[in-house]
Amino acid sequence: MLPPRRQKILAAIVEQYIETGEPVGSKALLANAGLDVSSATIRNEMAELTALGFITQPHTSAGRVPTEYGYRYYVDNLMQPKELEENERRRIEAGVDYRSGDPEILLETAGEALVNLTNFAAISKAPSDENAFIRNIEMVPISPKKAMVVLLTSTGILKSKPCRTDVEIDADLRKTFIDVVDQNFLGKPLSSVGTVMIQTLAASLGAKALSMSPLLVTIADLVEAASVSEVNLAGQSNLLGYKEYDDNAGQLLDFLHREEPLNMLVSSGDTDSDIEIRIGSENRYKELENSSMIISKYKIGENATGAIGIIGPTRMNYSKLVPSIKYLSEIISKVLSDVYEEETSSGEEG
Amino acid sequence: MLPPRRQKILAAIVEQYIETGEPVGSKALLANAGLDVSSATIRNEMAELTALGFITQPHTSAGRVPTEYGYRYYVDNLMQPKELEENERRRIEAGVDYRSGDPEILLETAGEALVNLTNFAAISKAPSDENAFIRNIEMVPISPKKAMVVLLTSTGILKSKPCRTDVEIDADLRKTFIDVVDQNFLGKPLSSVGTVMIQTLAASLGAKALSMSPLLVTIADLVEAASVSEVNLAGQSNLLGYKEYDDNAGQLLDFLHREEPLNMLVSSGDTDSDIEIRIGSENRYKELENSSMIISKYKIGENATGAIGIIGPTRMNYSKLVPSIKYLSEIISKVLSDVYEEETSSGEEG
DNA sequence: TTTAGCACTCGATTGTTTGGAGTGCTAATT
DNA sequence: AATTAGCACTCCAAACAATCGAGTGCTAAA
């Protein structure tokens, strides 16, 4: 544990650097932090902090800049999350589209709200639920031999796909479809649907297998599509404004367009803590070595979880951002739970 | 009309500048273009072309760069569209996801194919059809007082939204819903649904108006949402690589994120020509003054049209890009027509 | 009408100088 | 022993100067 004065100095350096973006020197620190010592003393302490790896110098005759380790120590031990200001609370609330109830739209607008609020890029992940089940499957004919198949899951995800059948869609086929869906899909977990299951099912249909087969395949595709929860990104272009990305902005943006790593980013991490801060190389991706993420998990009921957060340069105002993201995450939890959770005994309000 | 030699020189300047990105001087031109005159003659011609406004000099002692007007003349009179190479044709075909049949996915993959092929940003607009009508509306209960309402249009667009009802959803309400939908919505053009129509309809329902009202409002919302056809953008980050955007990349990307102008970009323009090239300020947006667009319209059947194309720096290889985009547009037309058009007498193939 | 020749222009590149912020060390002070 | 004033030193950034060369327009000859 660092001695109190050193802690105070480290915190002051981090905060001042976050604010100004310039390496902070001993004198500037003296003016700013409420310390009753001379600049020489501060210099001595700074030399110590440098030796310990908390701060570093861009070059010999420059001020100090926090290292990743320094940020980490600050975030873990020194930072005091700021109270969320009333007008920011309102900005968040105003930005989120409660009304539609569509989780996609909710997350999209929530992401945009974060973007506007923070001037960073926002990342969000739609709710994924291991226990999600099939709420409904419909077949809507659009021509004699084509139909749109629509899947709705318990988490509110809706997927659809056109399907071309080998035979004409008549009352008979529709009846069969409804029966098959009723008995084999409704209420079943998404994870139970797969190639094997479809084949077994087709085999058991006997004479009707031929006509049903394309429809079954389409259902399987839809379930597959509904199982991978999408990651959304917004405000990437904000990042261009920060000088830490001047060189390799393209590289970063390209990285953020790729699906898999994004998914990893919002999926991994502690399951117990509701907010997670990852600084620089803690993100495990070379492209993010100068970036930090603040990610908060949200819950819908017991099983479904998603995440929302921001990506920006390591030099971000952690103490201010954390409460904002926490609050937004709570809102999402609440709104989505309200719409999609099985209703319990508790009454409902307007 | 420009004298032939001057045309030849202008074309050579444009093409060389497109290739190298450097202002082209009289000597460089001599080496490259197959002209049998001295550099001094070329200089004289270049002076003329400058006076006429086709080319310009960045500064006194630099080579020449095409003006917008120069590009325009080149595109209209001098350019010879290159034959589409076999491997590029294959790249386009390989990039597009035919199979899903979902217009959204098709356009998304088509956009990505364009991005990969051209290294510019791709823009696309989903089919919009003034005569589009409502194919189907379903209500899927998800709890006693909540239901998911799903709308499917004749152009294959699917929208859904949860709806909270004031009374419990019972067989009675479902029956009413089906009847109301059957009689008032199915087969009706999207444009016929609006606030007034909904209110009139509600009034005519008498005692059932109360229970149906939230559902009707939801339907109206869905029709509204299905009416605006979405514009898709891909590969924005590619643009960062071009030095013409070095200063204001952020501004451009921000612009491209906004919905309305994008919509304008792909909507406006000649209705008769199938491909449209807009150079620099012809785009009418200040943010695009250094950008060009090549947009091709595609058709589904008689009424529905959409568009796909690219956005990039004015200095782009028009003669090579035009055929690629044309071809991609044809593919989209064909695939979407195949899936969504009302089947006519012509038979269908696998 | 074309071309060789030439003086001129001006951005890009490279080198030089200077100023100042910040440092670490030493010696004096508390 | 801890703190501080003082000072020599380092090194970046900004300003300034010098040079280079591609490209031009013009003139006069072919």
XYZ file of N, CA, C and O in Angstrom, chain B residues 120-184:
260
model
N -13.752 1.508 -51.075
C -14.459 2.728 -50.707
C -15.583 2.370 -49.741
O -15.680 1.220 -49.307
N -16.403 3.352 -49.415
C -17.581 3.062 -48.605
C -18.735 2.713 -49.539
O -18.853 3.265 -50.634
N -19.559 1.790 -49.116
C -20.706 1.391 -49.923
C -21.979 1.892 -49.270
O -22.100 1.946 -48.050
N -22.913 2.276 -50.109
C -24.189 2.750 -49.599
C -25.290 2.012 -50.347
O -25.182 1.786 -51.551
N -26.308 1.612 -49.617
C -27.381 0.904 -50.301
C -28.714 1.245 -49.681
O -28.798 1.614 -48.510
N -29.726 1.143 -50.469
C -31.062 1.452 -49.991
C -31.964 0.261 -50.289
O -32.007 -0.229 -51.421
N -32.678 -0.151 -49.264
C -33.575 -1.288 -49.411
C -34.687 -0.908 -50.380
O -34.985 0.270 -50.568
N -35.304 -1.900 -50.993
C -36.355 -1.593 -51.960
C -37.487 -0.819 -51.309
O -37.899 -1.118 -50.203
N -37.936 0.181 -52.005
C -39.135 0.858 -51.515
C -40.134 0.879 -52.658
O -39.779 1.026 -53.815
N -41.346 0.709 -52.300
C -42.356 0.487 -53.329
C -43.586 1.297 -52.954
O -44.201 1.089 -51.919
N -43.911 2.241 -53.778
C -45.072 3.071 -53.480
C -46.348 2.238 -53.447
O -47.303 2.586 -52.771
N -46.330 1.174 -54.188
C -47.521 0.329 -54.225
C -47.444 -0.845 -53.256
O -48.244 -1.768 -53.338
N -46.433 -0.815 -52.372
C -46.298 -1.926 -51.439
C -47.583 -2.060 -50.621
O -48.214 -1.072 -50.281
N -47.937 -3.289 -50.349
C -49.140 -3.481 -49.554
C -48.866 -4.411 -48.380
O -47.783 -4.994 -48.267
N -49.837 -4.527 -47.504
C -49.670 -5.333 -46.305
C -49.950 -6.786 -46.642
O -51.033 -7.125 -47.119
N -48.960 -7.600 -46.413
C -49.138 -9.017 -46.720
C -49.809 -9.712 -45.541
O -50.674 -10.543 -45.716
N -49.369 -9.377 -44.367
C -49.894 -10.088 -43.209
C -49.629 -9.316 -41.923
O -48.659 -8.591 -41.817
N -50.531 -9.478 -40.967
C -50.312 -8.944 -39.623
C -50.686 -10.032 -38.634
O -51.759 -10.620 -38.718
N -49.759 -10.299 -37.727
C -50.026 -11.337 -36.732
C -49.919 -10.747 -35.335
O -49.182 -9.789 -35.104
N -50.647 -11.367 -34.429
C -50.489 -10.986 -33.032
C -50.060 -12.229 -32.265
O -50.743 -13.246 -32.312
N -48.930 -12.131 -31.603
C -48.416 -13.267 -30.851
C -48.404 -12.916 -29.374
O -47.618 -12.079 -28.948
N -49.276 -13.551 -28.579
C -49.317 -13.205 -27.154
C -48.032 -13.621 -26.461
O -47.481 -14.684 -26.763
N -47.536 -12.782 -25.590
C -46.360 -13.176 -24.819
C -46.626 -13.126 -23.324
O -45.775 -13.503 -22.545
N -47.750 -12.660 -22.947
C -48.176 -12.719 -21.546
C -49.646 -12.303 -21.558
O -50.150 -11.880 -22.591
N -50.332 -12.412 -20.417
C -51.779 -12.151 -20.463
C -52.158 -10.824 -21.107
O -53.142 -10.736 -21.821
N -51.345 -9.811 -20.858
C -51.731 -8.504 -21.373
C -50.731 -7.906 -22.356
O -50.735 -6.700 -22.601
N -49.842 -8.743 -22.853
C -48.877 -8.239 -23.833
C -48.832 -9.147 -25.036
O -48.979 -10.366 -24.913
N -48.611 -8.535 -26.177
C -48.497 -9.323 -27.394
C -47.460 -8.687 -28.300
O -47.204 -7.485 -28.230
N -46.864 -9.531 -29.129
C -45.969 -9.035 -30.156
C -46.787 -8.920 -31.430
O -47.444 -9.882 -31.836
N -46.760 -7.751 -32.027
C -47.473 -7.582 -33.295
C -46.441 -7.588 -34.416
O -45.416 -6.930 -34.316
N -46.726 -8.361 -35.436
C -45.765 -8.550 -36.515
C -46.404 -8.173 -37.846
O -47.512 -8.592 -38.154
N -45.674 -7.371 -38.607
C -46.180 -6.921 -39.903
C -45.258 -7.409 -41.018
O -44.042 -7.320 -40.911
N -45.857 -7.931 -42.070
C -45.070 -8.335 -43.232
C -45.626 -7.637 -44.467
O -46.827 -7.652 -44.714
N -44.716 -7.010 -45.242
C -45.178 -6.293 -46.429
C -44.909 -7.097 -47.694
O -44.169 -8.082 -47.668
N -45.484 -6.624 -48.770
C -45.321 -7.328 -50.039
C -43.874 -7.288 -50.535
O -43.465 -8.096 -51.347
N -43.078 -6.342 -50.024
C -41.688 -6.287 -50.459
C -40.772 -7.092 -49.541
O -39.559 -7.035 -49.670
N -41.371 -7.817 -48.611
C -40.567 -8.704 -47.772
C -40.050 -8.052 -46.512
O -39.263 -8.635 -45.782
N -40.479 -6.825 -46.267
C -40.013 -6.169 -45.053
C -40.841 -6.633 -43.862
O -42.063 -6.759 -43.945
N -40.156 -6.918 -42.787
C -40.806 -7.460 -41.607
C -40.533 -6.549 -40.425
O -39.390 -6.200 -40.155
N -41.566 -6.140 -39.751
C -41.380 -5.295 -38.570
C -42.205 -5.865 -37.433
O -43.275 -6.448 -37.659
N -41.719 -5.662 -36.245
C -42.479 -6.164 -35.106
C -42.347 -5.197 -33.947
O -41.410 -4.424 -33.869
N -43.305 -5.291 -33.061
C -43.291 -4.404 -31.916
C -44.167 -5.005 -30.831
O -45.249 -5.522 -31.120
N -43.716 -4.930 -29.601
C -44.566 -5.433 -28.522
C -45.657 -4.406 -28.216
O -45.482 -3.220 -28.435
N -46.751 -4.919 -27.722
C -47.891 -4.043 -27.439
C -48.534 -4.478 -26.134
O -48.744 -5.674 -25.898
N -48.787 -3.520 -25.296
C -49.455 -3.827 -24.030
C -50.921 -3.449 -24.145
O -51.252 -2.311 -24.477
N -51.777 -4.395 -23.881
C -53.211 -4.124 -24.003
C -53.799 -3.758 -22.648
O -53.217 -4.053 -21.606
N -54.941 -3.118 -22.691
C -55.566 -2.696 -21.434
C -56.343 -3.834 -20.795
O -56.543 -3.867 -19.588
N -56.783 -4.751 -21.637
C -57.544 -5.889 -21.096
C -56.814 -7.181 -21.434
O -55.899 -7.197 -22.248
N -57.252 -8.240 -20.810
C -56.592 -9.520 -21.072
C -56.845 -9.974 -22.503
O -57.899 -9.730 -23.086
N -55.830 -10.607 -23.043
C -55.961 -11.097 -24.409
C -56.624 -12.470 -24.372
O -56.007 -13.462 -23.984
N -57.868 -12.504 -24.759
C -58.573 -13.784 -24.752
C -58.977 -14.152 -26.187
O -58.684 -13.429 -27.136
N -59.642 -15.257 -26.304
C -60.045 -15.736 -27.631
C -60.885 -14.693 -28.361
O -60.756 -14.494 -29.575
N -61.687 -14.018 -27.590
C -62.550 -12.981 -28.146
C -61.744 -11.879 -28.833
O -61.999 -11.520 -29.981
N -60.773 -11.370 -28.080
C -59.950 -10.281 -28.611
C -59.182 -10.753 -29.842
O -59.052 -10.032 -30.832
N -58.691 -11.967 -29.771
C -57.930 -12.497 -30.905
C -58.811 -12.580 -32.140
O -58.388 -12.240 -33.239
N -60.004 -13.032 -31.901
C -60.960 -13.136 -33.020
C -61.206 -11.751 -33.622
O -61.142 -11.552 -34.839
N -61.486 -10.801 -32.743
C -61.707 -9.434 -33.207
C -60.511 -8.938 -34.002
O -60.631 -8.347 -35.077
N -59.339 -9.183 -33.462
C -58.107 -8.732 -34.114
C -58.021 -9.294 -35.527
O -57.792 -8.572 -36.498
N -58.219 -10.586 -35.619
C -58.116 -11.239 -36.929
C -59.129 -10.650 -37.904
O -58.813 -10.354 -39.055
N -60.361 -10.459 -37.413
C -61.395 -9.895 -38.282
C -61.030 -8.490 -38.747
O -61.111 -8.167 -39.927
N -60.631 -7.670 -37.789
C -60.295 -6.282 -38.120
C -59.161 -6.244 -39.127
O -59.195 -5.503 -40.112
N -58.144 -7.040 -38.883
C -56.996 -7.071 -39.786
C -57.438 -7.525 -41.172
O -57.110 -6.905 -42.188
N -58.183 -8.601 -41.189
C -58.664 -9.150 -42.460
C -59.389 -8.099 -43.295
O -59.136 -7.946 -44.487
N -60.272 -7.397 -42.633
C -61.144 -6.499 -43.376
C -60.525 -5.135 -43.670
O -60.919 -4.458 -44.621
N -59.573 -4.723 -42.856
C -59.108 -3.352 -42.996
C -57.653 -3.189 -43.412
O -57.245 -2.105 -43.812
